[in-house]
Coordinates of C-alpha atoms in Angstrom, one line a residue:
M27 CA -19.3 16.5 -3.7
A28 CA -22.1 14.7 -4.4
S29 CA -22.1 10.9 -3.5
S30 CA -22.2 9.0 -6.0
G31 CA -23.4 6.3 -3.8
Q32 CA -20.3 4.0 -3.6
F33 CA -18.7 2.9 -0.5
A34 CA -14.3 2.7 -0.4
I35 CA -12.7 1.3 2.5
V36 CA -9.0 2.5 2.0
T37 CA -6.4 1.6 5.3
G38 CA -3.3 3.7 5.7
A39 CA -5.3 7.1 5.6
S40 CA -3.5 8.6 8.1
T41 CA -0.9 10.1 6.0
G42 CA 0.8 10.2 2.7
I43 CA -0.7 8.1 -0.4
G44 CA -3.6 6.2 1.3
L45 CA -4.6 9.8 2.6
E46 CA -4.2 10.8 -0.9
L47 CA -6.0 7.6 -2.7
A48 CA -9.2 8.6 0.0
R49 CA -9.5 12.3 -1.1
C50 CA -9.4 10.4 -5.0
C51 CA -12.6 8.5 -3.7
A52 CA -14.2 11.4 -2.0
D53 CA -13.5 12.8 -4.9
E54 CA -15.6 10.7 -7.3
G55 CA -18.1 10.5 -4.6
F56 CA -17.2 7.5 -3.0
D57 CA -19.1 7.1 0.9
L58 CA -15.0 6.7 3.1
L59 CA -14.2 4.0 5.6
I60 CA -10.3 4.7 7.0
A61 CA -8.1 3.1 9.0
A62 CA -4.5 3.5 10.1
D63 CA -3.6 2.4 13.7
E64 CA -2.4 5.7 15.1
P65 CA -4.4 8.3 16.3
E66 CA -3.9 11.0 13.1
I67 CA -6.8 8.7 11.3
E68 CA -9.4 11.4 13.4
R69 CA -7.9 14.0 11.5
A70 CA -7.5 13.1 8.3
A71 CA -11.1 11.8 8.5
A72 CA -12.1 15.4 9.8
S73 CA -9.3 16.7 6.2
L74 CA -11.6 15.0 4.3
R75 CA -15.8 15.9 6.0
A76 CA -14.4 19.5 5.7
D77 CA -13.8 18.7 1.8
G78 CA -17.8 17.6 1.5
A79 CA -17.5 13.6 2.4
K80 CA -18.5 11.5 4.3
V81 CA -16.0 9.2 6.5
E82 CA -16.6 7.9 9.0
A83 CA -12.7 6.9 10.6
V84 CA -11.0 4.0 12.4
Q85 CA -8.2 3.2 14.4
A86 CA -7.3 -0.1 14.0
D87 CA -4.0 -1.9 13.7
L88 CA -4.6 -4.4 10.8
S89 CA -0.9 -6.2 12.3
T90 CA -4.4 -8.7 14.3
S91 CA -6.6 -10.4 13.5
E92 CA -8.0 -8.6 15.8
G93 CA -7.9 -5.2 13.9
V94 CA -9.2 -6.4 10.8
E95 CA -11.8 -8.0 12.6
K96 CA -12.4 -4.5 13.9
L97 CA -12.4 -3.1 10.9
Y98 CA -14.9 -5.3 9.1
A99 CA -17.3 -4.8 11.3
A100 CA -16.6 -0.7 11.0
A101 CA -18.3 -1.2 7.3
K102 CA -21.4 -2.7 9.5
G103 CA -22.7 -5.5 6.5
R104 CA -22.1 -2.0 4.0
P105 CA -20.8 -3.5 0.1
V106 CA -18.1 -2.1 -0.2
D107 CA -17.8 -1.3 -3.8
A108 CA -13.7 -0.5 -3.7
L109 CA -11.0 -1.9 -1.7
L110 CA -8.0 0.0 -1.5
A111 CA -5.7 -1.8 0.7
N112 CA -2.7 0.3 1.5
A113 CA -1.6 -0.3 5.0
G114 CA 2.4 -1.0 5.3
R115 CA 5.5 -0.5 7.1
G116 CA 8.9 -0.7 6.1
L117 CA 11.6 -1.2 7.9
G118 CA 15.7 -0.4 7.3
H119 CA 18.3 -1.5 9.2
A120 CA 20.6 -4.9 8.3
F121 CA 18.4 -7.7 8.9
L122 CA 20.1 -9.5 11.8
D123 CA 20.2 -6.0 13.7
Q124 CA 16.7 -5.2 13.4
D125 CA 14.7 -6.1 16.7
L126 CA 12.0 -9.2 16.0
A127 CA 9.1 -8.3 17.2
D128 CA 9.1 -5.3 14.6
I129 CA 10.2 -7.4 11.2
R130 CA 6.8 -10.0 12.4
R131 CA 5.0 -6.7 12.6
L132 CA 6.0 -6.2 9.5
I133 CA 4.8 -9.5 8.4
N134 CA 1.9 -8.6 9.7
T135 CA 0.8 -5.7 8.7
N136 CA 1.8 -5.7 5.3
V137 CA 1.4 -9.6 4.3
M138 CA -1.2 -11.3 6.9
G139 CA -3.5 -8.0 7.6
T140 CA -3.7 -7.4 3.7
V141 CA -4.6 -11.1 3.0
E142 CA -6.7 -11.4 5.5
L143 CA -8.7 -7.9 4.8
I144 CA -8.9 -8.9 1.1
H145 CA -10.5 -12.0 2.1
K146 CA -13.5 -10.7 4.2
V147 CA -14.3 -8.7 1.3
G148 CA -13.7 -10.3 -1.4
N149 CA -16.0 -12.9 -0.8
Q150 CA -18.3 -9.9 0.2
M151 CA -17.3 -9.3 -3.2
R152 CA -17.9 -12.6 -4.8
S153 CA -21.1 -12.8 -3.3
R154 CA -22.4 -9.7 -5.3
N155 CA -20.0 -10.6 -8.2
A156 CA -18.8 -6.5 -7.9
G157 CA -15.7 -4.3 -6.7
R158 CA -12.7 -2.8 -7.2
I159 CA -9.5 -3.8 -5.4
L160 CA -6.5 -2.3 -5.4
I161 CA -3.1 -3.7 -3.2
T162 CA -0.2 -0.9 -2.3
G163 CA 2.5 -3.0 -3.7
S164 CA 5.8 -1.3 -4.7
I165 CA 8.6 -1.6 -7.4
A166 CA 10.8 -2.9 -4.5
G167 CA 8.9 -5.5 -4.6
F168 CA 11.0 -6.5 -7.9
T169 CA 14.5 -6.4 -5.8
P170 CA 16.4 -7.8 -3.5
G171 CA 16.2 -5.1 -0.5
S172 CA 19.9 -5.3 1.1
F173 CA 19.0 -3.7 4.7
Q174 CA 15.4 -3.8 3.8
A175 CA 15.5 -7.1 3.1
V176 CA 11.2 -8.1 5.4
Y177 CA 9.9 -4.9 3.5
N178 CA 11.0 -5.2 -0.1
A179 CA 10.2 -9.7 0.4
S180 CA 6.5 -8.3 1.5
K181 CA 6.0 -6.1 -1.0
S182 CA 6.8 -8.8 -3.8
F183 CA 4.7 -11.3 -2.6
L184 CA 1.4 -8.4 -2.8
N185 CA 2.9 -8.1 -6.1
S186 CA 2.6 -11.5 -7.0
F187 CA -0.1 -11.7 -4.9
S188 CA -2.2 -9.1 -6.8
F189 CA -1.8 -10.9 -10.1
A190 CA -2.7 -13.6 -8.7
L191 CA -5.9 -12.9 -7.3
R192 CA -6.5 -11.0 -10.6
E193 CA -6.4 -14.1 -12.9
E194 CA -8.3 -16.2 -10.1
L195 CA -11.7 -13.3 -10.6
K196 CA -10.6 -12.6 -14.7
D197 CA -14.3 -14.6 -15.2
T198 CA -16.0 -12.4 -13.1
K199 CA -17.0 -8.5 -12.5
I200 CA -14.3 -8.3 -9.7
T201 CA -11.2 -6.4 -11.0
V202 CA -8.2 -6.1 -8.9
T203 CA -5.3 -4.3 -9.1
C204 CA -1.5 -3.5 -8.3
L205 CA -0.5 0.2 -7.6
M206 CA 4.1 0.5 -7.5
P207 CA 5.1 3.4 -6.6
G208 CA 8.9 3.8 -6.3
A209 CA 10.0 6.1 -2.7
T210 CA 7.4 8.7 -2.3
E211 CA 7.3 12.4 -0.6
T212 CA 5.9 10.3 2.6
D213 CA 6.6 9.8 6.6
F214 CA 7.8 6.0 5.6
F215 CA 12.0 7.0 5.7
R216 CA 11.4 8.4 8.8
R217 CA 9.2 5.9 10.3
A218 CA 11.4 3.0 8.9
D219 CA 14.0 4.4 10.7
M220 CA 16.0 5.1 7.2
M221 CA 17.0 9.1 7.1
D222 CA 21.1 8.5 7.8
T223 CA 20.3 6.5 3.5
K224 CA 20.9 7.3 0.2
V225 CA 16.8 6.2 -0.9
G226 CA 15.5 8.4 2.0
T227 CA 17.3 11.4 1.7
E228 CA 17.3 12.0 -2.1
K229 CA 14.0 13.6 -4.0
K230 CA 11.0 10.9 -4.4
D231 CA 7.9 11.7 -6.0
D232 CA 4.5 13.8 -5.1
A233 CA 2.1 11.7 -3.2
G234 CA -1.6 13.1 -4.5
D235 CA 1.0 12.3 -8.0
V236 CA 1.2 8.2 -7.3
A237 CA -2.3 8.3 -5.5
R238 CA -4.7 9.6 -8.9
Q239 CA -2.4 7.1 -11.0
G240 CA -3.5 3.7 -9.0
F241 CA -7.0 5.1 -8.6
Q242 CA -7.1 5.6 -12.1
A243 CA -5.6 2.6 -13.0
M244 CA -8.0 0.7 -9.8
M245 CA -11.2 2.4 -12.0
D246 CA -10.5 1.5 -15.2
G247 CA -9.8 -2.1 -14.6
E248 CA -6.4 -2.0 -15.2
S249 CA -4.5 -4.7 -13.8
D250 CA -1.5 -3.4 -12.7
V251 CA 0.7 0.8 -12.9
V252 CA 3.2 1.4 -11.7
T253 CA 4.1 5.3 -11.0
G254 CA 7.1 7.7 -12.8
M255 CA 9.0 6.9 -16.1
K256 CA 12.3 6.5 -14.0
N257 CA 10.2 3.8 -12.4
K258 CA 9.4 2.1 -15.4
L259 CA 13.1 1.8 -16.3
Q260 CA 13.9 0.7 -13.5
T261 CA 11.7 -1.7 -13.2
T262 CA 12.8 -2.7 -16.6
I263 CA 16.0 -3.5 -15.6
A264 CA 15.2 -4.8 -12.5
N265 CA 13.6 -7.8 -15.1
V266 CA 16.8 -9.1 -16.7
M267 CA 19.4 -8.4 -14.3
P268 CA 21.2 -11.1 -11.8
A269 CA 19.4 -10.8 -9.1
E270 CA 22.6 -10.6 -6.7
T271 CA 23.4 -7.1 -8.7
L272 CA 20.3 -5.9 -8.0
A273 CA 21.1 -6.7 -4.0
K274 CA 24.7 -4.8 -4.5
Q275 CA 22.6 -2.0 -6.4
H276 CA 20.0 -1.6 -3.1
R277 CA 23.0 -2.3 -0.5
K278 CA 24.0 1.5 -2.2
M279 CA 20.4 3.7 -1.8
A280 CA 19.6 2.2 1.7
E281 CA 22.8 0.8 4.0
P282 CA 22.8 2.7 6.7
G283 CA 25.2 6.3 6.4
T284 CA 25.2 6.2 2.5
A285 CA 22.8 10.6 3.1
K286 CA 24.2 12.4 1.1
D287 CA 25.5 15.8 2.8

């Protein structure tokens, strides 16, 4: 594939939506810097290189300022044309049964790490008055997430943050897009210890389809995209249904022991 001369950073790119977003960038000719907090990021990079992409990989824990700085430094000052902030962590089970260290790491990854990286790259983009930012939020951000309480709250933050940042940058040539998928076929639910739940075991959306829709929305400068008709319907209902009712419904999907036989 021919290089476009453009440069993209994709986080959470070792598997799932993040890896598929990196493929979309590569197909469009972007040079890539991809990151994740696990060694599999090197395997992902090798796969992308095999398809002809120019890729650098960084293993960095984006729940820490040191990890964010390590990733940013790896760009070596190159102007970032697109930042796809996809890194995220899930956590199932009842809030009071969760380990506080796991809760803190989720918040630091999903919220603080994302905000810190966007602040660094966003200021670089503002100095050039050019760039695209894609934030992976979720339709989970529309619903109080019983048995995923902290995760859903973190996605609510990202959804809101994305729209607010977009408005602040409306008079610039920097676009901000929020990708809001539903349950997607990735390692997310296994890693979140949710394979004994209904949502963990039911049929999910394809990660490649989700990524392509998100990437195209970013390239078109759209404000947001909810992937899948079922998910669009769920968000419409969530906007009019009482929060207490939504929390009760979420329990049926995410409470341990709700998995179908």
